[in-house]
Amino acid sequence: MLRLDNVDCYYGAVRVLKGVSLGVGAGEIVGLLGRNGAGKTTVLRTVMGQIKPRAGRIEMDGNELTALAPHDVARLGIAYVPQGRRLFAGLSVEENLRMGLLVRGSGGDTLDRVLGLFPVLTERMRQRAGTLSGGEQQMLATARALCLDPRLLLLDEPSEGLMPTVVATLLDTVAGLKDRGVGVLLVEQKVEAALQIADRIVFIENGAVAGEATPEELDEDPQPLHRYVGIRR
Ligand SMILES: Nc1ncnc2c1ncn2[C@@H]1O[C@H](COP(=O)(O)OP(=O)(O)OP(=O)(O)O)[C@@H](O)[C@H]1O
Ligand SMILES: [Mg+2]
């Protein structure tokens, strides 16, 4: 479904992504792991069209994304929940969600389905987003992305700052998207959490893909976890 092929990105003169190739299939959850500054967020921003690659190709179901603006990427069914959320703080919960619905022209049934996944938000529809707790804001950011009815969801550290029980709920919700055929590219610092729901892990080091393994393979041989994210199991 999503395919990056040999993507190079620069911030100014600095080459930050070096020939990155990776793919995400329909209904597949791919965990993107690597140390701070490895380039994980840059991969997601590049898919979204926020950064133009200097070389390589990005395709979604055969449509080339490489030259598209972010709103056109969103229209193709790719939703992005950036690191640190980015809600419209002055707007209500409901208004934030309706923004999501507008972009793709999704209807009220989508909103009902999404609210079913995050019941806490139904109680707060009129509250301003900026006054929600951190965990509620994360849920709202994810819910707003789901209001796009995406075929591919890009999540950048969704569990940051959340209580373990909330993390579990959020990850369950993400895992549940598989049944609808939604693909997920998940950046997550909580490596164990990523291993629980991912079908496949891609390791990125210094802007380059350094390896790939399934969670089962990492159970057998945790060496890549040590090498690329500094974790000993
Ligand atoms: N706007 C920018 N201008 C210049 N350099 C940048 C910019 N954004 C990121 N970088 C640099 O690019 C590299 C990759 O950053 P990126 O944010 O993709 O890393 P990351 O893997 O998401 O890290 P983290 O785990 O800390 O979120 C880092 O060295 C970072 O300092
Ligand atoms: Mg990041």
CSV table of C-alpha atoms and ligand atoms in Angstrom, one decimal:
chain,number,residue,atom,x,y,z
A,1,MET,CA,0.0,0.0,0.0
A,2,LEU,CA,2.6,2.6,1.1
A,3,ARG,CA,6.0,2.3,-0.4
A,4,LEU,CA,9.1,4.5,0.2
A,5,ASP,CA,11.9,3.8,-2.3
A,6,ASN,CA,15.4,5.1,-1.7
A,7,VAL,CA,14.2,8.4,-0.1
A,8,ASP,CA,16.8,11.1,0.6
A,9,CYS,CA,15.9,14.1,2.7
A,10,TYR,CA,17.8,17.2,3.7
A,11,TYR,CA,17.4,19.9,6.3
A,12,GLY,CA,19.4,22.6,4.7
A,13,ALA,CA,22.7,21.0,3.8
A,14,VAL,CA,22.4,18.2,6.2
A,15,ARG,CA,21.3,14.8,4.8
A,16,VAL,CA,18.9,13.4,7.3
A,17,LEU,CA,17.3,10.5,5.4
A,18,LYS,CA,19.7,8.3,3.5
A,19,GLY,CA,18.1,6.1,0.9
A,20,VAL,CA,15.2,5.0,3.1
A,21,SER,CA,13.1,2.2,1.7
A,22,LEU,CA,10.2,0.7,3.6
A,23,GLY,CA,6.6,-0.4,3.0
A,24,VAL,CA,3.3,-0.8,4.9
A,25,GLY,CA,0.6,-3.1,3.7
A,26,ALA,CA,-3.2,-2.9,4.2
A,27,GLY,CA,-4.1,-4.0,7.7
A,28,GLU,CA,-0.4,-4.1,8.6
A,29,ILE,CA,1.2,-2.4,11.6
A,30,VAL,CA,4.8,-1.5,11.1
A,31,GLY,CA,6.8,-0.2,14.1
A,32,LEU,CA,9.5,2.3,13.3
A,33,LEU,CA,12.1,2.3,16.0
A,34,GLY,CA,15.4,4.1,16.5
A,35,ARG,CA,17.3,6.4,18.8
A,36,ASN,CA,16.5,10.0,19.4
A,37,GLY,CA,17.4,12.0,16.3
A,38,ALA,CA,17.5,8.8,14.0
A,39,GLY,CA,15.0,10.3,11.6
A,40,LYS,CA,11.7,8.7,12.6
A,41,THR,CA,9.6,11.9,12.6
A,42,THR,CA,11.3,13.0,9.4
A,43,VAL,CA,10.1,9.8,7.7
A,44,LEU,CA,6.5,10.5,8.7
A,45,ARG,CA,6.7,14.2,7.7
A,46,THR,CA,8.1,13.3,4.4
A,47,VAL,CA,5.3,10.8,3.7
A,48,MET,CA,2.9,13.6,4.6
A,49,GLY,CA,4.5,16.0,2.0
A,50,GLN,CA,5.7,18.4,4.7
A,51,ILE,CA,9.3,17.8,3.6
A,52,LYS,CA,10.1,17.2,-0.1
A,53,PRO,CA,12.5,14.4,-0.6
A,54,ARG,CA,15.5,15.3,-2.7
A,55,ALA,CA,15.7,11.8,-4.2
A,56,GLY,CA,13.6,8.7,-4.2
A,57,ARG,CA,9.9,7.9,-4.6
A,58,ILE,CA,6.9,7.6,-2.3
A,59,GLU,CA,3.8,5.8,-3.5
A,60,MET,CA,0.4,5.0,-2.1
A,61,ASP,CA,-1.3,2.3,-4.0
A,62,GLY,CA,0.6,3.3,-7.1
A,63,ASN,CA,-0.2,7.0,-6.7
A,64,GLU,CA,3.0,9.0,-6.5
A,65,LEU,CA,3.0,11.2,-3.4
A,66,THR,CA,6.5,12.6,-3.8
A,67,ALA,CA,5.3,16.0,-5.2
A,68,LEU,CA,2.0,16.4,-3.4
A,69,ALA,CA,1.1,19.0,-0.8
A,70,PRO,CA,0.1,17.7,2.7
A,71,HIS,CA,-3.7,18.3,2.1
A,72,ASP,CA,-3.5,16.3,-1.1
A,73,VAL,CA,-1.7,13.5,0.8
A,74,ALA,CA,-4.5,13.6,3.4
A,75,ARG,CA,-7.1,13.3,0.7
A,76,LEU,CA,-5.5,10.1,-0.5
A,77,GLY,CA,-6.4,8.7,2.9
A,78,ILE,CA,-3.3,9.2,4.9
A,79,ALA,CA,-3.7,10.6,8.4
A,80,TYR,CA,-0.9,11.9,10.6
A,81,VAL,CA,-0.9,12.4,14.4
A,82,PRO,CA,2.3,14.4,15.0
A,83,GLN,CA,4.5,14.1,18.0
A,84,GLY,CA,3.2,16.4,20.6
A,85,ARG,CA,-0.4,16.4,19.2
A,86,ARG,CA,-1.2,19.9,17.6
A,87,LEU,CA,-4.8,20.3,18.3
A,88,PHE,CA,-6.8,23.5,17.7
A,89,ALA,CA,-6.6,24.5,21.4
A,90,GLY,CA,-9.2,27.2,21.2
A,91,LEU,CA,-11.8,25.0,19.5
A,92,SER,CA,-14.0,22.5,21.2
A,93,VAL,CA,-13.5,18.8,21.1
A,94,GLU,CA,-16.5,18.5,18.7
A,95,GLU,CA,-15.1,21.2,16.4
A,96,ASN,CA,-11.7,19.5,16.3
A,97,LEU,CA,-13.4,16.2,15.3
A,98,ARG,CA,-15.5,17.9,12.6
A,99,MET,CA,-12.4,19.4,11.1
A,100,GLY,CA,-11.3,15.8,10.5
A,101,LEU,CA,-14.6,14.9,9.0
A,102,LEU,CA,-14.5,17.9,6.6
A,103,VAL,CA,-11.2,17.0,4.9
A,104,ARG,CA,-12.5,13.7,3.6
A,105,GLY,CA,-16.2,14.5,3.5
A,106,SER,CA,-16.9,11.7,5.9
A,107,GLY,CA,-20.3,11.5,7.6
A,108,GLY,CA,-21.8,11.3,11.0
A,109,ASP,CA,-21.5,7.5,11.1
A,110,THR,CA,-17.7,8.0,11.0
A,111,LEU,CA,-18.0,10.3,14.0
A,112,ASP,CA,-20.2,7.9,15.9
A,113,ARG,CA,-17.8,5.0,15.2
A,114,VAL,CA,-14.8,7.1,16.4
A,115,LEU,CA,-16.5,8.3,19.5
A,116,GLY,CA,-17.3,4.7,20.2
A,117,LEU,CA,-13.6,4.0,20.4
A,118,PHE,CA,-13.0,7.0,22.8
A,119,PRO,CA,-16.1,7.2,25.0
A,120,VAL,CA,-14.4,9.8,27.3
A,121,LEU,CA,-14.5,12.3,24.5
A,122,THR,CA,-18.3,12.2,24.2
A,123,GLU,CA,-18.5,13.6,27.7
A,124,ARG,CA,-16.3,16.5,26.7
A,125,MET,CA,-17.6,17.5,23.3
A,126,ARG,CA,-18.1,21.2,24.2
A,127,GLN,CA,-14.9,21.6,26.2
A,128,ARG,CA,-12.0,23.5,24.6
A,129,ALA,CA,-9.3,21.2,23.4
A,130,GLY,CA,-6.6,23.2,25.1
A,131,THR,CA,-8.2,22.5,28.5
A,132,LEU,CA,-8.2,18.7,28.1
A,133,SER,CA,-5.7,16.6,30.1
A,134,GLY,CA,-2.6,15.4,28.3
A,135,GLY,CA,-4.1,11.9,27.8
A,136,GLU,CA,-7.4,13.3,26.6
A,137,GLN,CA,-5.6,15.5,24.1
A,138,GLN,CA,-3.8,12.5,22.8
A,139,MET,CA,-7.1,10.6,22.4
A,140,LEU,CA,-8.6,13.6,20.7
A,141,ALA,CA,-5.6,13.9,18.3
A,142,THR,CA,-6.0,10.2,17.4
A,143,ALA,CA,-9.8,10.4,17.2
A,144,ARG,CA,-9.5,13.4,14.8
A,145,ALA,CA,-7.1,11.5,12.6
A,146,LEU,CA,-9.6,8.6,12.5
A,147,CYS,CA,-12.4,10.9,11.5
A,148,LEU,CA,-10.5,11.1,8.2
A,149,ASP,CA,-11.4,7.5,7.7
A,150,PRO,CA,-7.8,6.9,6.8
A,151,ARG,CA,-6.4,3.9,4.9
A,152,LEU,CA,-3.0,4.6,6.4
A,153,LEU,CA,-2.4,6.1,9.9
A,154,LEU,CA,1.0,7.7,10.8
A,155,LEU,CA,1.4,7.8,14.6
A,156,ASP,CA,4.4,9.6,16.2
A,157,GLU,CA,4.8,8.5,19.8
A,158,PRO,CA,1.1,8.3,20.6
A,159,SER,CA,1.8,7.0,24.1
A,160,GLU,CA,4.1,9.9,25.2
A,161,GLY,CA,3.0,11.1,28.6
A,162,LEU,CA,0.1,8.7,29.0
A,163,MET,CA,-0.7,6.4,31.9
A,164,PRO,CA,-0.1,2.7,31.3
A,165,THR,CA,-3.8,1.9,31.3
A,166,VAL,CA,-4.5,4.7,28.7
A,167,VAL,CA,-1.6,3.5,26.6
A,168,ALA,CA,-3.1,0.0,26.6
A,169,THR,CA,-6.5,1.4,25.5
A,170,LEU,CA,-5.0,3.5,22.8
A,171,LEU,CA,-2.9,0.6,21.5
A,172,ASP,CA,-5.9,-1.7,21.5
A,173,THR,CA,-7.7,0.8,19.4
A,174,VAL,CA,-4.9,1.0,17.0
A,175,ALA,CA,-4.6,-2.8,16.8
A,176,GLY,CA,-8.4,-2.9,16.1
A,177,LEU,CA,-7.9,-0.9,12.9
A,178,LYS,CA,-6.3,-3.9,11.3
A,179,ASP,CA,-9.7,-5.5,10.9
A,180,ARG,CA,-10.8,-2.6,8.8
A,181,GLY,CA,-7.7,-2.9,6.6
A,182,VAL,CA,-6.1,0.3,7.9
A,183,GLY,CA,-2.3,0.2,7.7
A,184,VAL,CA,-0.3,1.9,10.5
A,185,LEU,CA,3.2,3.2,10.6
A,186,LEU,CA,3.9,3.6,14.3
A,187,VAL,CA,6.8,5.5,15.9
A,188,GLU,CA,7.0,4.6,19.6
A,189,GLN,CA,9.5,5.0,22.4
A,190,LYS,CA,7.8,2.4,24.5
A,191,VAL,CA,9.4,-0.4,22.6
A,192,GLU,CA,7.5,-3.2,24.4
A,193,ALA,CA,4.2,-1.5,23.5
A,194,ALA,CA,5.2,-1.4,19.9
A,195,LEU,CA,6.3,-5.0,19.9
A,196,GLN,CA,2.9,-6.0,21.3
A,197,ILE,CA,0.9,-4.7,18.3
A,198,ALA,CA,3.3,-4.5,15.4
A,199,ASP,CA,3.5,-7.1,12.7
A,200,ARG,CA,6.9,-6.0,11.7
A,201,ILE,CA,9.6,-3.7,13.1
A,202,VAL,CA,11.8,-1.5,11.0
A,203,PHE,CA,15.0,-0.1,12.7
A,204,ILE,CA,16.3,3.2,11.6
A,205,GLU,CA,19.8,4.4,12.5
A,206,ASN,CA,21.4,7.7,11.5
A,207,GLY,CA,18.8,8.3,8.8
A,208,ALA,CA,19.1,4.9,7.2
A,209,VAL,CA,17.1,1.6,7.5
A,210,ALA,CA,19.4,-0.6,9.5
A,211,GLY,CA,17.3,-3.7,9.8
A,212,GLU,CA,13.9,-5.3,10.0
A,213,ALA,CA,12.4,-8.1,12.1
A,214,THR,CA,9.1,-9.5,13.4
A,215,PRO,CA,8.4,-9.3,17.1
A,216,GLU,CA,8.7,-13.1,17.2
A,217,GLU,CA,12.2,-12.9,15.7
A,218,LEU,CA,13.1,-10.3,18.3
A,219,ASP,CA,11.9,-12.7,21.0
A,220,GLU,CA,14.4,-15.2,19.7
A,221,ASP,CA,17.2,-12.8,19.1
A,222,PRO,CA,16.8,-9.4,20.9
A,223,GLN,CA,20.2,-8.2,19.7
A,224,PRO,CA,18.8,-5.6,17.2
A,225,LEU,CA,16.8,-4.0,20.1
A,226,HIS,CA,20.0,-3.6,22.0
A,227,ARG,CA,21.9,-2.3,19.0
A,228,TYR,CA,19.4,0.1,17.6
A,229,VAL,CA,17.3,1.3,20.6
A,230,GLY,CA,19.7,0.5,23.4
A,231,ILE,CA,17.4,-2.0,25.2
A,232,ARG,CA,18.4,-5.2,26.9
A,233,ARG,CA,15.6,-7.7,27.5
B,1,LIG,N1,13.6,21.4,11.1
B,1,LIG,C1,14.8,20.9,11.3
B,1,LIG,N2,15.9,21.6,10.9
B,1,LIG,C2,17.1,21.0,11.0
B,1,LIG,N3,17.4,19.8,11.5
B,1,LIG,C3,16.3,19.1,11.9
B,1,LIG,C4,15.0,19.6,11.8
B,1,LIG,N4,14.1,18.7,12.3
B,1,LIG,C5,14.9,17.6,12.7
B,1,LIG,N5,16.2,17.9,12.4
B,1,LIG,C6,17.3,16.9,12.7
B,1,LIG,O1,17.1,15.8,11.9
B,1,LIG,C7,17.5,14.6,12.6
B,1,LIG,C8,16.3,13.6,12.6
B,1,LIG,O2,15.3,14.2,13.4
B,1,LIG,P1,13.9,13.5,13.7
B,1,LIG,O3,13.0,14.5,14.4
B,1,LIG,O4,13.4,12.9,12.4
B,1,LIG,O5,14.4,12.4,14.7
B,1,LIG,P2,13.5,11.3,15.5
B,1,LIG,O6,14.0,10.0,15.2
B,1,LIG,O7,12.1,11.6,15.3
B,1,LIG,O8,14.0,11.6,17.0
B,1,LIG,P3,13.1,11.6,18.4
B,1,LIG,O9,13.1,10.2,18.9
B,1,LIG,O10,14.0,12.4,19.3
B,1,LIG,O11,11.8,12.2,18.2
B,1,LIG,C9,17.9,15.1,14.0
B,1,LIG,O12,19.3,15.1,14.0
B,1,LIG,C10,17.4,16.5,14.1
B,1,LIG,O13,18.1,17.3,14.9
B,2,MG,MG,10.6,12.2,16.6
